[in-house]
């Protein structure tokens, strides 16, 4: 009973957090109609107050509004990059597992080659090829994050190939491509969807790391990584709020998304959950 209450509490806490974040990034910018880039040096580095709940930054800009805009950009990068990486990884993994033979060996050696390079180093190389912007960061994250999905989908396809319904389809004259598209691929979509959800917070952290290093989004554009990077000098001077609130808005949504993904994983594999509860 205690485990069920903990499970339910995690579900509702994660769902409410994700819902509040989505409402904030979708509704606040069009409803508030304020310029998050507006500079007011007479209000720089004001501590949190009723007028500015998150305080102001070193240029007098409202930190709450900039955090919401930054979270909006970070979520956009995370969602689009996770979607692209999941599509690529699912296609590669499904083709490798369904076709087997030299196709499997070639594709998995390609996965191993990409995996041998550290993600951050490869991401830096990709963004260095373009001007700073949202789409180079999305491409960088997508290129470095499809590998785990490919491995998961391949292993799932290899397991499904031994099922009776696949043998029946092959006995009926279905080609390998038809079996892969009509039978194997739909069966692995729930696992691929779970991988995509788990990839969103990882992609957000990756974007924040690139922006913190000055290699992601332009420095004037609000993203959580840029906000933390711009607040370094303020933190050394004792002003904690320009660093704390962007950091919290990076940590809390990623924990909430991971919590929802954990609930989804338990529903996909209830046997695993029951084993963990023993």
XYZ file of C-alpha atoms in Angstrom:
278
model
C 0.000 0.000 0.000
C 2.814 2.395 0.843
C 4.457 1.659 -2.505
C 1.191 2.390 -4.296
C 0.822 5.709 -2.486
C 4.412 6.626 -3.340
C 3.817 5.629 -6.954
C 0.624 7.699 -7.131
C 2.288 10.687 -5.452
C 5.159 10.583 -7.930
C 2.720 10.403 -10.820
C 0.619 13.359 -9.681
C 3.608 15.484 -8.667
C 5.290 14.900 -12.025
C 2.078 15.504 -13.976
C 1.292 18.751 -12.135
C 4.849 20.025 -12.579
C 4.855 19.255 -16.306
C 1.387 20.828 -16.667
C 2.441 24.034 -14.911
C 5.592 24.255 -17.031
C 3.647 23.787 -20.271
C 1.030 26.376 -19.281
C 3.767 28.848 -18.354
C 5.741 28.533 -21.590
C 2.603 28.530 -23.753
C 0.515 31.235 -22.074
C 2.856 33.677 -20.322
C 4.689 35.120 -23.385
C 1.525 35.929 -25.415
C -0.483 37.125 -22.389
C 2.137 39.243 -20.615
C 3.255 41.106 -23.744
C 6.471 42.311 -22.108
C 9.890 42.475 -23.690
C 12.163 40.057 -21.857
C 15.144 41.888 -23.396
C 14.138 45.293 -21.959
C 17.141 46.764 -20.101
C 16.702 48.945 -17.006
C 20.032 49.575 -15.311
C 18.330 51.346 -12.406
C 16.838 47.963 -11.407
C 19.855 45.720 -11.924
C 20.413 42.801 -9.545
C 17.350 43.455 -7.410
C 16.641 40.524 -5.037
C 13.354 38.605 -5.299
C 10.321 40.709 -4.382
C 6.617 41.004 -5.179
C 7.405 43.122 -8.243
C 10.100 40.703 -9.425
C 9.520 37.244 -7.875
C 12.815 35.924 -9.246
C 14.651 39.245 -8.949
C 16.451 40.955 -11.835
C 19.695 40.218 -13.654
C 22.788 42.382 -14.122
C 21.007 44.451 -16.815
C 17.817 45.007 -14.823
C 15.767 42.514 -16.820
C 13.004 40.617 -15.037
C 14.454 37.195 -14.276
C 11.116 35.371 -14.041
C 10.167 36.409 -17.553
C 13.609 35.521 -18.912
C 13.489 32.138 -17.172
C 10.140 31.366 -18.806
C 11.459 32.361 -22.223
C 14.621 30.361 -21.564
C 12.619 27.321 -20.503
C 10.550 27.696 -23.659
C 13.666 27.546 -25.841
C 15.191 24.664 -23.875
C 11.956 22.660 -24.126
C 11.750 23.339 -27.856
C 15.292 22.092 -28.348
C 14.671 19.049 -26.166
C 11.386 18.045 -27.807
C 12.477 18.505 -31.428
C 15.886 16.909 -30.884
C 14.323 13.955 -29.053
C 11.790 13.482 -31.859
C 14.441 13.560 -34.595
C 16.805 11.281 -32.668
C 13.994 8.814 -31.941
C 12.937 8.643 -35.589
C 16.535 8.049 -36.730
C 17.293 5.560 -33.965
C 14.054 3.643 -34.508
C 14.665 3.383 -38.256
C 18.264 2.202 -37.786
C 17.420 -0.238 -34.993
C 14.390 -1.681 -36.769
C 16.320 -2.150 -40.027
C 19.247 -3.801 -38.230
C 17.075 -6.157 -36.219
C 14.615 -7.035 -38.970
C 17.038 -7.515 -41.873
C 19.926 -9.075 -39.988
C 23.032 -10.291 -41.792
C 25.396 -7.727 -43.269
C 22.832 -4.947 -42.805
C 22.765 -5.564 -39.067
C 26.557 -5.749 -38.838
C 27.071 -2.575 -40.890
C 24.506 -0.497 -38.995
C 25.696 -1.619 -35.567
C 29.320 -0.881 -36.476
C 28.104 2.609 -37.427
C 26.455 2.896 -34.018
C 29.665 1.733 -32.334
C 31.681 4.295 -34.305
C 29.435 7.155 -33.172
C 29.427 5.818 -29.594
C 33.233 5.854 -29.460
C 33.202 9.673 -29.611
C 32.064 11.478 -26.418
C 28.636 13.076 -26.871
C 29.691 16.535 -25.805
C 32.774 16.535 -28.021
C 30.755 15.435 -31.049
C 28.086 18.011 -30.231
C 30.689 20.769 -30.040
C 32.023 19.706 -33.439
C 28.536 19.872 -34.994
C 27.601 23.309 -33.613
C 31.026 24.660 -34.598
C 30.111 24.079 -38.254
C 27.264 26.629 -38.129
C 26.429 30.018 -36.737
C 25.006 29.991 -33.188
C 21.276 29.342 -33.255
C 18.470 26.995 -32.278
C 18.653 24.636 -35.254
C 22.394 23.872 -35.038
C 21.884 22.981 -31.376
C 18.932 20.736 -32.271
C 21.026 19.043 -34.971
C 23.904 18.592 -32.524
C 21.706 16.986 -29.876
C 19.865 14.795 -32.394
C 23.087 13.530 -33.983
C 24.506 12.471 -30.617
C 21.376 10.940 -29.032
C 19.917 8.421 -31.493
C 22.366 5.655 -30.583
C 20.663 4.352 -27.437
C 17.296 4.273 -29.196
C 18.789 2.265 -32.064
C 20.184 -0.325 -29.636
C 16.897 -0.567 -27.684
C 14.794 -0.981 -30.818
C 17.188 -3.520 -32.314
C 17.142 -5.695 -29.196
C 13.350 -5.505 -29.057
C 13.053 -6.442 -32.734
C 15.408 -9.401 -32.256
C 13.180 -10.578 -29.416
C 10.005 -10.138 -31.483
C 11.432 -12.072 -34.431
C 11.036 -15.294 -32.443
C 7.326 -14.724 -31.762
C 4.711 -16.973 -33.433
C 2.955 -14.108 -35.259
C 6.198 -13.293 -37.090
C 6.667 -16.934 -38.077
C 3.088 -16.982 -39.339
C 3.661 -13.862 -41.451
C 6.862 -15.303 -42.950
C 5.115 -18.610 -43.659
C 2.380 -16.688 -45.437
C 4.917 -15.265 -47.887
C 5.518 -11.825 -46.363
C 8.866 -10.252 -47.234
C 11.312 -9.012 -44.612
C 10.380 -5.392 -45.293
C 6.671 -6.155 -44.961
C 7.233 -8.014 -41.705
C 9.336 -5.114 -40.401
C 6.863 -2.394 -41.388
C 3.565 -4.160 -40.679
C 4.442 -6.264 -37.633
C 7.742 -5.420 -35.961
C 7.757 -1.633 -36.157
C 4.291 -1.117 -34.553
C 5.299 -3.479 -31.753
C 8.370 -1.428 -30.821
C 6.716 2.011 -30.994
C 5.819 2.071 -27.257
C 9.473 1.421 -26.357
C 10.604 4.048 -28.871
C 8.120 6.537 -27.414
C 9.439 5.884 -23.924
C 12.988 6.409 -25.176
C 11.905 9.739 -26.712
C 10.372 10.943 -23.443
C 13.481 9.980 -21.498
C 15.600 11.760 -24.098
C 13.872 15.135 -23.644
C 15.469 16.021 -20.253
C 18.827 14.686 -21.447
C 18.592 16.891 -24.548
C 17.709 19.905 -22.389
C 20.821 19.365 -20.276
C 22.909 18.917 -23.415
C 21.647 22.228 -24.830
C 22.292 23.940 -21.506
C 25.852 22.586 -21.435
C 26.555 23.852 -24.963
C 25.058 27.274 -24.184
C 26.964 27.459 -20.890
C 30.175 26.862 -22.841
C 29.218 29.665 -25.244
C 28.766 27.263 -28.174
C 24.984 26.955 -28.278
C 22.495 29.776 -28.623
C 23.554 33.417 -29.040
C 24.389 34.997 -25.687
C 21.561 37.563 -25.946
C 18.912 34.855 -26.473
C 17.351 33.539 -23.301
C 17.937 29.863 -22.650
C 18.521 28.181 -19.329
C 22.148 27.496 -20.200
C 22.744 31.110 -21.238
C 21.054 32.408 -18.072
C 23.302 30.306 -15.851
C 26.366 31.269 -17.877
C 25.546 34.989 -17.691
C 25.015 34.755 -13.917
C 28.504 33.491 -13.068
C 29.908 36.922 -12.263
C 26.829 37.773 -10.168
C 27.227 34.583 -8.147
C 30.851 35.443 -7.357
C 29.627 38.827 -6.097
C 27.156 37.134 -3.730
C 23.982 37.545 -5.817
C 22.545 34.013 -5.776
C 19.163 34.441 -7.483
C 20.337 34.826 -11.121
C 21.896 31.346 -10.827
C 19.427 29.589 -8.518
C 16.155 30.096 -10.394
C 17.356 29.132 -13.907
C 18.992 26.083 -12.329
C 15.760 25.098 -10.576
C 13.765 25.525 -13.784
C 16.211 23.173 -15.460
C 16.192 20.553 -12.698
C 12.488 20.410 -11.758
C 10.994 19.866 -15.254
C 13.609 17.248 -16.104
C 12.851 15.359 -12.867
C 9.116 15.600 -13.593
C 9.510 14.293 -17.145
C 11.707 11.476 -15.860
C 9.016 10.664 -13.269
C 6.311 10.401 -15.922
C 8.616 8.267 -18.051
C 9.158 5.979 -15.063
C 5.403 5.499 -14.691
C 5.157 4.769 -18.418
C 7.985 2.232 -18.125
C 6.206 0.473 -15.262
C 3.026 0.234 -17.327
C 4.945 -1.193 -20.294
C 6.607 -3.791 -18.117
C 4.409 -4.525 -15.076
C 6.374 -7.710 -14.367
C 9.535 -5.657 -13.790
C 7.638 -3.388 -11.406
C 6.268 -6.337 -9.435
C 9.767 -7.806 -9.142
C 11.118 -4.508 -7.833
C 8.351 -4.330 -5.222
C 9.130 -7.807 -3.794
